[in-house]
């Protein structure tokens, strides 16, 4: 009986030294385990101590304290903590942004390689997370509405046109090392029903420039900027850092789209006023008010008159080249006020179309040495079509 009491007391003392991990480190427990006798009577102490080490520090810390393979030597099963497969599909919940509309804008009137000494190739760079951003820009949806309705829709008086960009971001796929996002950009353009013919052309051309601005800024921030922001993350295992990168790209897009559109409006409204004036005024009145417009009209008429009388059998046409050069110079001399006045003037547009038709025929019939001069003049004529340059 006395022997059993001594054994029981010894077990209690050993248990007291091993089973109170809050007062001992994992390393101290490991040292105590190493001093236990190798017999079945001490097995339950080993299992109990290892269990407490796992509860306090986890499997990885326990393995480090006991040494790799120690769990099996002690008769205890230690499972490694699971590792994340970087290519396993992950949830994309929380990454989407559904159809967000901006306020909109209205019309108010090679790397060198390092040579290694041993000749071996440089070590491969560690894999970095890769983001793929697909941008789709849909054709603008145009709605014809009364001017009063457009003004009421946007709380602005005297508004005849309005362009509203709408962006949408949807995740397509996500793993720890890769993510694919689809960005869609739409535009709603409202044009007043009171505007027709040439006035409608001027208004529509102005609003179309906002589409060009929106696409340009979207590529800067929602594609390139977002791509860089995402790929700066260590991986794509966590949603919140990805959401932060998306919000930053969106905020930059909204800010720059608004600022650049406003700057464009400020610069383009004077051009629009001149275009409306040129649309209504007779071409002779425009020419009488501007020597450079008169020069352009005269040079164009002279070229058309000479080109219509050319005999295609003539090997050379020096006068044609001289007149083409005069037209080119007259176009260069036009001021930023003259050009929009002519671009929408119906009489001048007919002259340009007539000249373009003759040039298309002459380019194939003149001597080869003269051809580049006529091709150059065709490009000059194209400049009389309004070009969006926001």
PDB file of N, CA and C in Angstrom, residues 36-115:
ATOM      1  N   UNK A  36      11.817  12.228 -19.071  1.00  0.00           N
ATOM      2  CA  UNK A  36      10.933  11.154 -18.611  1.00  0.00           C
ATOM      3  C   UNK A  36      11.487   9.793 -18.995  1.00  0.00           C
ATOM      4  N   UNK A  37      11.261   8.771 -18.159  1.00  0.00           N
ATOM      5  CA  UNK A  37      11.706   7.409 -18.519  1.00  0.00           C
ATOM      6  C   UNK A  37      10.939   6.901 -19.721  1.00  0.00           C
ATOM      7  N   UNK A  38      11.597   6.069 -20.493  1.00  0.00           N
ATOM      8  CA  UNK A  38      10.956   5.504 -21.683  1.00  0.00           C
ATOM      9  C   UNK A  38      10.208   4.243 -21.276  1.00  0.00           C
ATOM     10  N   UNK A  39       9.022   4.401 -20.836  1.00  0.00           N
ATOM     11  CA  UNK A  39       8.181   3.248 -20.495  1.00  0.00           C
ATOM     12  C   UNK A  39       6.730   3.647 -20.658  1.00  0.00           C
ATOM     13  N   UNK A  40       5.852   2.655 -20.600  1.00  0.00           N
ATOM     14  CA  UNK A  40       4.438   2.909 -20.858  1.00  0.00           C
ATOM     15  C   UNK A  40       3.789   3.734 -19.759  1.00  0.00           C
ATOM     16  N   UNK A  41       4.317   3.659 -18.538  1.00  0.00           N
ATOM     17  CA  UNK A  41       3.676   4.391 -17.448  1.00  0.00           C
ATOM     18  C   UNK A  41       3.775   5.899 -17.621  1.00  0.00           C
ATOM     19  N   UNK A  42       4.793   6.372 -18.370  1.00  0.00           N
ATOM     20  CA  UNK A  42       4.957   7.817 -18.585  1.00  0.00           C
ATOM     21  C   UNK A  42       4.281   8.304 -19.863  1.00  0.00           C
ATOM     22  N   UNK A  43       3.684   7.368 -20.622  1.00  0.00           N
ATOM     23  CA  UNK A  43       3.107   7.738 -21.919  1.00  0.00           C
ATOM     24  C   UNK A  43       1.973   8.747 -21.783  1.00  0.00           C
ATOM     25  N   UNK A  44       1.140   8.552 -20.754  1.00  0.00           N
ATOM     26  CA  UNK A  44       0.008   9.474 -20.612  1.00  0.00           C
ATOM     27  C   UNK A  44       0.480  10.885 -20.285  1.00  0.00           C
ATOM     28  N   UNK A  45       1.631  11.018 -19.582  1.00  0.00           N
ATOM     29  CA  UNK A  45       2.176  12.341 -19.296  1.00  0.00           C
ATOM     30  C   UNK A  45       2.632  13.040 -20.578  1.00  0.00           C
ATOM     31  N   UNK A  46       3.291  12.240 -21.449  1.00  0.00           N
ATOM     32  CA  UNK A  46       3.738  12.829 -22.720  1.00  0.00           C
ATOM     33  C   UNK A  46       2.547  13.359 -23.524  1.00  0.00           C
ATOM     34  N   UNK A  47       1.527  12.521 -23.638  1.00  0.00           N
ATOM     35  CA  UNK A  47       0.365  12.910 -24.445  1.00  0.00           C
ATOM     36  C   UNK A  47      -0.326  14.148 -23.872  1.00  0.00           C
ATOM     37  N   UNK A  48      -0.454  14.186 -22.532  1.00  0.00           N
ATOM     38  CA  UNK A  48      -1.113  15.328 -21.903  1.00  0.00           C
ATOM     39  C   UNK A  48      -0.323  16.616 -22.112  1.00  0.00           C
ATOM     40  N   UNK A  49       1.013  16.522 -21.943  1.00  0.00           N
ATOM     41  CA  UNK A  49       1.853  17.706 -22.101  1.00  0.00           C
ATOM     42  C   UNK A  49       1.826  18.232 -23.529  1.00  0.00           C
ATOM     43  N   UNK A  50       1.932  17.318 -24.505  1.00  0.00           N
ATOM     44  CA  UNK A  50       1.905  17.734 -25.910  1.00  0.00           C
ATOM     45  C   UNK A  50       0.569  18.371 -26.254  1.00  0.00           C
ATOM     46  N   UNK A  51      -0.523  17.818 -25.704  1.00  0.00           N
ATOM     47  CA  UNK A  51      -1.839  18.388 -25.961  1.00  0.00           C
ATOM     48  C   UNK A  51      -1.914  19.834 -25.486  1.00  0.00           C
ATOM     49  N   UNK A  52      -1.367  20.121 -24.300  1.00  0.00           N
ATOM     50  CA  UNK A  52      -1.392  21.489 -23.790  1.00  0.00           C
ATOM     51  C   UNK A  52      -0.493  22.408 -24.606  1.00  0.00           C
ATOM     52  N   UNK A  53       0.631  21.871 -25.081  1.00  0.00           N
ATOM     53  CA  UNK A  53       1.494  22.680 -25.951  1.00  0.00           C
ATOM     54  C   UNK A  53       0.758  23.064 -27.230  1.00  0.00           C
ATOM     55  N   UNK A  54       0.008  22.109 -27.780  1.00  0.00           N
ATOM     56  CA  UNK A  54      -0.765  22.408 -28.998  1.00  0.00           C
ATOM     57  C   UNK A  54      -1.829  23.463 -28.721  1.00  0.00           C
ATOM     58  N   UNK A  55      -2.498  23.343 -27.589  1.00  0.00           N
ATOM     59  CA  UNK A  55      -3.558  24.300 -27.272  1.00  0.00           C
ATOM     60  C   UNK A  55      -3.015  25.708 -27.086  1.00  0.00           C
ATOM     61  N   UNK A  56      -1.825  25.811 -26.500  1.00  0.00           N
ATOM     62  CA  UNK A  56      -1.254  27.119 -26.218  1.00  0.00           C
ATOM     63  C   UNK A  56      -0.581  27.743 -27.431  1.00  0.00           C
ATOM     64  N   UNK A  57       0.160  26.973 -28.196  1.00  0.00           N
ATOM     65  CA  UNK A  57       0.975  27.551 -29.274  1.00  0.00           C
ATOM     66  C   UNK A  57       0.672  27.068 -30.664  1.00  0.00           C
ATOM     67  N   UNK A  58      -0.167  26.026 -30.806  1.00  0.00           N
ATOM     68  CA  UNK A  58      -0.456  25.521 -32.127  1.00  0.00           C
ATOM     69  C   UNK A  58       0.520  24.426 -32.536  1.00  0.00           C
ATOM     70  N   UNK A  59       0.167  23.726 -33.632  1.00  0.00           N
ATOM     71  CA  UNK A  59       0.972  22.590 -34.088  1.00  0.00           C
ATOM     72  C   UNK A  59       2.376  23.007 -34.504  1.00  0.00           C
ATOM     73  N   UNK A  60       2.458  24.138 -35.250  1.00  0.00           N
ATOM     74  CA  UNK A  60       3.760  24.534 -35.779  1.00  0.00           C
ATOM     75  C   UNK A  60       4.729  24.858 -34.654  1.00  0.00           C
ATOM     76  N   UNK A  61       4.288  25.585 -33.637  1.00  0.00           N
ATOM     77  CA  UNK A  61       5.147  25.935 -32.509  1.00  0.00           C
ATOM     78  C   UNK A  61       5.547  24.688 -31.724  1.00  0.00           C
ATOM     79  N   UNK A  62       4.614  23.738 -31.597  1.00  0.00           N
ATOM     80  CA  UNK A  62       4.908  22.503 -30.876  1.00  0.00           C
ATOM     81  C   UNK A  62       5.971  21.696 -31.602  1.00  0.00           C
ATOM     82  N   UNK A  63       5.824  21.601 -32.934  1.00  0.00           N
ATOM     83  CA  UNK A  63       6.827  20.871 -33.715  1.00  0.00           C
ATOM     84  C   UNK A  63       8.197  21.522 -33.603  1.00  0.00           C
ATOM     85  N   UNK A  64       8.231  22.858 -33.627  1.00  0.00           N
ATOM     86  CA  UNK A  64       9.512  23.545 -33.501  1.00  0.00           C
ATOM     87  C   UNK A  64      10.151  23.272 -32.149  1.00  0.00           C
ATOM     88  N   UNK A  65       9.352  23.219 -31.062  1.00  0.00           N
ATOM     89  CA  UNK A  65       9.890  22.997 -29.721  1.00  0.00           C
ATOM     90  C   UNK A  65      10.378  21.565 -29.535  1.00  0.00           C
ATOM     91  N   UNK A  66       9.621  20.599 -30.106  1.00  0.00           N
ATOM     92  CA  UNK A  66       9.975  19.195 -29.915  1.00  0.00           C
ATOM     93  C   UNK A  66      10.961  18.688 -30.943  1.00  0.00           C
ATOM     94  N   UNK A  67      11.045  19.380 -32.096  1.00  0.00           N
ATOM     95  CA  UNK A  67      11.890  18.885 -33.185  1.00  0.00           C
ATOM     96  C   UNK A  67      11.060  18.091 -34.155  1.00  0.00           C
ATOM     97  N   UNK A  68      11.368  18.221 -35.477  1.00  0.00           N
ATOM     98  CA  UNK A  68      10.600  17.519 -36.486  1.00  0.00           C
ATOM     99  C   UNK A  68      10.606  16.012 -36.211  1.00  0.00           C
ATOM    100  N   UNK A  69       9.448  15.392 -36.313  1.00  0.00           N
ATOM    101  CA  UNK A  69       9.339  13.951 -36.092  1.00  0.00           C
ATOM    102  C   UNK A  69       9.175  13.595 -34.637  1.00  0.00           C
ATOM    103  N   UNK A  70       9.278  14.563 -33.719  1.00  0.00           N
ATOM    104  CA  UNK A  70       9.200  14.255 -32.296  1.00  0.00           C
ATOM    105  C   UNK A  70       7.832  13.745 -31.904  1.00  0.00           C
ATOM    106  N   UNK A  71       6.796  14.230 -32.583  1.00  0.00           N
ATOM    107  CA  UNK A  71       5.450  13.786 -32.235  1.00  0.00           C
ATOM    108  C   UNK A  71       5.292  12.295 -32.396  1.00  0.00           C
ATOM    109  N   UNK A  72       5.818  11.748 -33.487  1.00  0.00           N
ATOM    110  CA  UNK A  72       5.707  10.307 -33.700  1.00  0.00           C
ATOM    111  C   UNK A  72       6.568   9.558 -32.691  1.00  0.00           C
ATOM    112  N   UNK A  73       7.748  10.111 -32.334  1.00  0.00           N
ATOM    113  CA  UNK A  73       8.618   9.446 -31.355  1.00  0.00           C
ATOM    114  C   UNK A  73       7.947   9.371 -29.989  1.00  0.00           C
ATOM    115  N   UNK A  74       7.096  10.354 -29.715  1.00  0.00           N
ATOM    116  CA  UNK A  74       6.403  10.374 -28.436  1.00  0.00           C
ATOM    117  C   UNK A  74       5.076   9.641 -28.485  1.00  0.00           C
ATOM    118  N   UNK A  75       4.734   9.146 -29.663  1.00  0.00           N
ATOM    119  CA  UNK A  75       3.451   8.460 -29.785  1.00  0.00           C
ATOM    120  C   UNK A  75       2.289   9.404 -29.890  1.00  0.00           C
ATOM    121  N   UNK A  76       2.526  10.637 -30.317  1.00  0.00           N
ATOM    122  CA  UNK A  76       1.475  11.642 -30.427  1.00  0.00           C
ATOM    123  C   UNK A  76       1.359  12.076 -31.880  1.00  0.00           C
ATOM    124  N   UNK A  77       0.140  12.173 -32.382  1.00  0.00           N
ATOM    125  CA  UNK A  77      -0.078  12.584 -33.768  1.00  0.00           C
ATOM    126  C   UNK A  77      -0.160  14.102 -33.843  1.00  0.00           C
ATOM    127  N   UNK A  78       0.787  14.748 -34.563  1.00  0.00           N
ATOM    128  CA  UNK A  78       0.787  16.197 -34.767  1.00  0.00           C
ATOM    129  C   UNK A  78       0.529  16.468 -36.232  1.00  0.00           C
ATOM    130  N   UNK A  79      -0.541  17.182 -36.525  1.00  0.00           N
ATOM    131  CA  UNK A  79      -0.871  17.504 -37.910  1.00  0.00           C
ATOM    132  C   UNK A  79      -0.305  18.861 -38.254  1.00  0.00           C
ATOM    133  N   UNK A  80       0.377  18.956 -39.396  1.00  0.00           N
ATOM    134  CA  UNK A  80       0.863  20.246 -39.866  1.00  0.00           C
ATOM    135  C   UNK A  80      -0.322  21.164 -40.146  1.00  0.00           C
ATOM    136  N   UNK A  81      -0.146  22.459 -39.915  1.00  0.00           N
ATOM    137  CA  UNK A  81      -1.188  23.414 -40.247  1.00  0.00           C
ATOM    138  C   UNK A  81      -1.380  23.455 -41.752  1.00  0.00           C
ATOM    139  N   UNK A  82      -2.610  23.543 -42.228  1.00  0.00           N
ATOM    140  CA  UNK A  82      -2.853  23.496 -43.671  1.00  0.00           C
ATOM    141  C   UNK A  82      -2.229  24.699 -44.379  1.00  0.00           C
ATOM    142  N   UNK A  83      -1.739  24.469 -45.589  1.00  0.00           N
ATOM    143  CA  UNK A  83      -1.167  25.539 -46.411  1.00  0.00           C
ATOM    144  C   UNK A  83      -2.132  25.873 -47.535  1.00  0.00           C
ATOM    145  N   UNK A  84      -2.128  27.145 -47.979  1.00  0.00           N
ATOM    146  CA  UNK A  84      -3.056  27.615 -49.002  1.00  0.00           C
ATOM    147  C   UNK A  84      -2.503  27.365 -50.391  1.00  0.00           C
ATOM    148  N   UNK A  85      -3.309  26.712 -51.233  1.00  0.00           N
ATOM    149  CA  UNK A  85      -2.930  26.510 -52.628  1.00  0.00           C
ATOM    150  C   UNK A  85      -3.073  27.841 -53.357  1.00  0.00           C
ATOM    151  N   UNK A  86      -1.979  28.425 -53.885  1.00  0.00           N
ATOM    152  CA  UNK A  86      -2.072  29.754 -54.504  1.00  0.00           C
ATOM    153  C   UNK A  86      -2.925  29.777 -55.751  1.00  0.00           C
ATOM    154  N   UNK A  87      -3.192  28.595 -56.331  1.00  0.00           N
ATOM    155  CA  UNK A  87      -3.984  28.548 -57.560  1.00  0.00           C
ATOM    156  C   UNK A  87      -5.413  28.079 -57.319  1.00  0.00           C
ATOM    157  N   UNK A  88      -5.776  27.842 -56.063  1.00  0.00           N
ATOM    158  CA  UNK A  88      -7.137  27.394 -55.773  1.00  0.00           C
ATOM    159  C   UNK A  88      -8.110  28.564 -55.915  1.00  0.00           C
ATOM    160  N   UNK A  89      -9.270  28.358 -56.541  1.00  0.00           N
ATOM    161  CA  UNK A  89     -10.249  29.446 -56.684  1.00  0.00           C
ATOM    162  C   UNK A  89     -10.700  29.955 -55.326  1.00  0.00           C
ATOM    163  N   UNK A  90     -10.834  31.271 -55.190  1.00  0.00           N
ATOM    164  CA  UNK A  90     -11.295  31.909 -53.962  1.00  0.00           C
ATOM    165  C   UNK A  90     -12.553  32.711 -54.251  1.00  0.00           C
ATOM    166  N   UNK A  91     -13.275  33.037 -53.206  1.00  0.00           N
ATOM    167  CA  UNK A  91     -14.499  33.823 -53.358  1.00  0.00           C
ATOM    168  C   UNK A  91     -14.171  35.234 -53.833  1.00  0.00           C
ATOM    169  N   UNK A  92     -15.025  35.790 -54.686  1.00  0.00           N
ATOM    170  CA  UNK A  92     -14.864  37.167 -55.169  1.00  0.00           C
ATOM    171  C   UNK A  92     -15.884  38.101 -54.536  1.00  0.00           C
ATOM    172  N   UNK A  93     -16.566  37.627 -53.516  1.00  0.00           N
ATOM    173  CA  UNK A  93     -17.590  38.451 -52.875  1.00  0.00           C
ATOM    174  C   UNK A  93     -16.965  39.711 -52.280  1.00  0.00           C
ATOM    175  N   UNK A  94     -17.568  40.851 -52.573  1.00  0.00           N
ATOM    176  CA  UNK A  94     -17.091  42.111 -52.036  1.00  0.00           C
ATOM    177  C   UNK A  94     -16.225  42.920 -52.982  1.00  0.00           C
ATOM    178  N   UNK A  95     -15.904  42.381 -54.162  1.00  0.00           N
ATOM    179  CA  UNK A  95     -15.035  43.096 -55.099  1.00  0.00           C
ATOM    180  C   UNK A  95     -15.818  43.852 -56.168  1.00  0.00           C
ATOM    181  N   UNK A  96     -17.090  43.579 -56.321  1.00  0.00           N
ATOM    182  CA  UNK A  96     -17.862  44.171 -57.417  1.00  0.00           C
ATOM    183  C   UNK A  96     -18.311  45.587 -57.075  1.00  0.00           C
ATOM    184  N   UNK A  97     -18.419  46.409 -58.115  1.00  0.00           N
ATOM    185  CA  UNK A  97     -19.026  47.735 -58.014  1.00  0.00           C
ATOM    186  C   UNK A  97     -20.081  47.812 -59.114  1.00  0.00           C
ATOM    187  N   UNK A  98     -21.327  47.984 -58.730  1.00  0.00           N
ATOM    188  CA  UNK A  98     -22.441  47.904 -59.676  1.00  0.00           C
ATOM    189  C   UNK A  98     -22.813  49.277 -60.223  1.00  0.00           C
ATOM    190  N   UNK A  99     -22.713  49.471 -61.519  1.00  0.00           N
ATOM    191  CA  UNK A  99     -23.272  50.610 -62.247  1.00  0.00           C
ATOM    192  C   UNK A  99     -23.265  51.918 -61.464  1.00  0.00           C
ATOM    193  N   UNK A 100     -22.095  52.473 -61.245  1.00  0.00           N
ATOM    194  CA  UNK A 100     -21.967  53.765 -60.564  1.00  0.00           C
ATOM    195  C   UNK A 100     -21.902  54.876 -61.606  1.00  0.00           C
ATOM    196  N   UNK A 101     -22.805  55.829 -61.528  1.00  0.00           N
ATOM    197  CA  UNK A 101     -22.842  56.940 -62.480  1.00  0.00           C
ATOM    198  C   UNK A 101     -22.107  58.138 -61.906  1.00  0.00           C
ATOM    199  N   UNK A 102     -21.311  58.801 -62.739  1.00  0.00           N
ATOM    200  CA  UNK A 102     -20.658  60.037 -62.360  1.00  0.00           C
ATOM    201  C   UNK A 102     -21.650  61.180 -62.506  1.00  0.00           C
ATOM    202  N   UNK A 103     -21.347  62.361 -61.951  1.00  0.00           N
ATOM    203  CA  UNK A 103     -22.300  63.480 -62.073  1.00  0.00           C
ATOM    204  C   UNK A 103     -22.607  63.842 -63.514  1.00  0.00           C
ATOM    205  N   UNK A 104     -21.645  63.692 -64.413  1.00  0.00           N
ATOM    206  CA  UNK A 104     -21.882  64.019 -65.810  1.00  0.00           C
ATOM    207  C   UNK A 104     -21.544  65.453 -66.134  1.00  0.00           C
ATOM    208  N   UNK A 105     -21.660  65.803 -67.417  1.00  0.00           N
ATOM    209  CA  UNK A 105     -21.237  67.120 -67.890  1.00  0.00           C
ATOM    210  C   UNK A 105     -22.215  67.608 -68.939  1.00  0.00           C
ATOM    211  N   UNK A 106     -22.575  68.875 -68.828  1.00  0.00           N
ATOM    212  CA  UNK A 106     -23.578  69.416 -69.720  1.00  0.00           C
ATOM    213  C   UNK A 106     -23.047  70.499 -70.620  1.00  0.00           C
ATOM    214  N   UNK A 107     -23.798  70.736 -71.712  1.00  0.00           N
ATOM    215  CA  UNK A 107     -23.478  71.820 -72.642  1.00  0.00           C
ATOM    216  C   UNK A 107     -24.184  73.064 -72.148  1.00  0.00           C
ATOM    217  N   UNK A 108     -23.444  74.087 -71.793  1.00  0.00           N
ATOM    218  CA  UNK A 108     -24.030  75.368 -71.319  1.00  0.00           C
ATOM    219  C   UNK A 108     -24.064  76.341 -72.474  1.00  0.00           C
ATOM    220  N   UNK A 109     -24.814  76.584 -73.343  1.00  0.00           N
ATOM    221  CA  UNK A 109     -24.772  77.201 -74.639  1.00  0.00           C
ATOM    222  C   UNK A 109     -23.813  76.037 -75.266  1.00  0.00           C
ATOM    223  N   UNK A 110      14.148  48.329 -72.870  1.00  0.00           N
ATOM    224  CA  UNK A 110      14.761  46.943 -72.634  1.00  0.00           C
ATOM    225  C   UNK A 110      15.772  46.876 -71.461  1.00  0.00           C
ATOM    226  N   UNK A 111      15.783  45.868 -70.510  1.00  0.00           N
ATOM    227  CA  UNK A 111      16.645  45.831 -69.308  1.00  0.00           C
ATOM    228  C   UNK A 111      17.939  45.039 -69.555  1.00  0.00           C
ATOM    229  N   UNK A 112      19.142  45.578 -69.160  1.00  0.00           N
ATOM    230  CA  UNK A 112      20.425  44.888 -69.383  1.00  0.00           C
ATOM    231  C   UNK A 112      20.561  43.717 -68.425  1.00  0.00           C
ATOM    232  N   UNK A 113      21.116  42.549 -68.927  1.00  0.00           N
ATOM    233  CA  UNK A 113      21.317  41.365 -68.104  1.00  0.00           C
ATOM    234  C   UNK A 113      22.638  41.480 -67.363  1.00  0.00           C
ATOM    235  N   UNK A 114      22.695  40.945 -66.140  1.00  0.00           N
ATOM    236  CA  UNK A 114      23.912  40.966 -65.340  1.00  0.00           C
ATOM    237  C   UNK A 114      24.707  39.704 -65.642  1.00  0.00           C
ATOM    238  N   UNK A 115      25.995  39.837 -65.992  1.00  0.00           N
ATOM    239  CA  UNK A 115      26.840  38.693 -66.303  1.00  0.00           C
ATOM    240  C   UNK A 115      27.311  38.048 -65.010  1.00  0.00           C
TER     241      UNK A 115
END
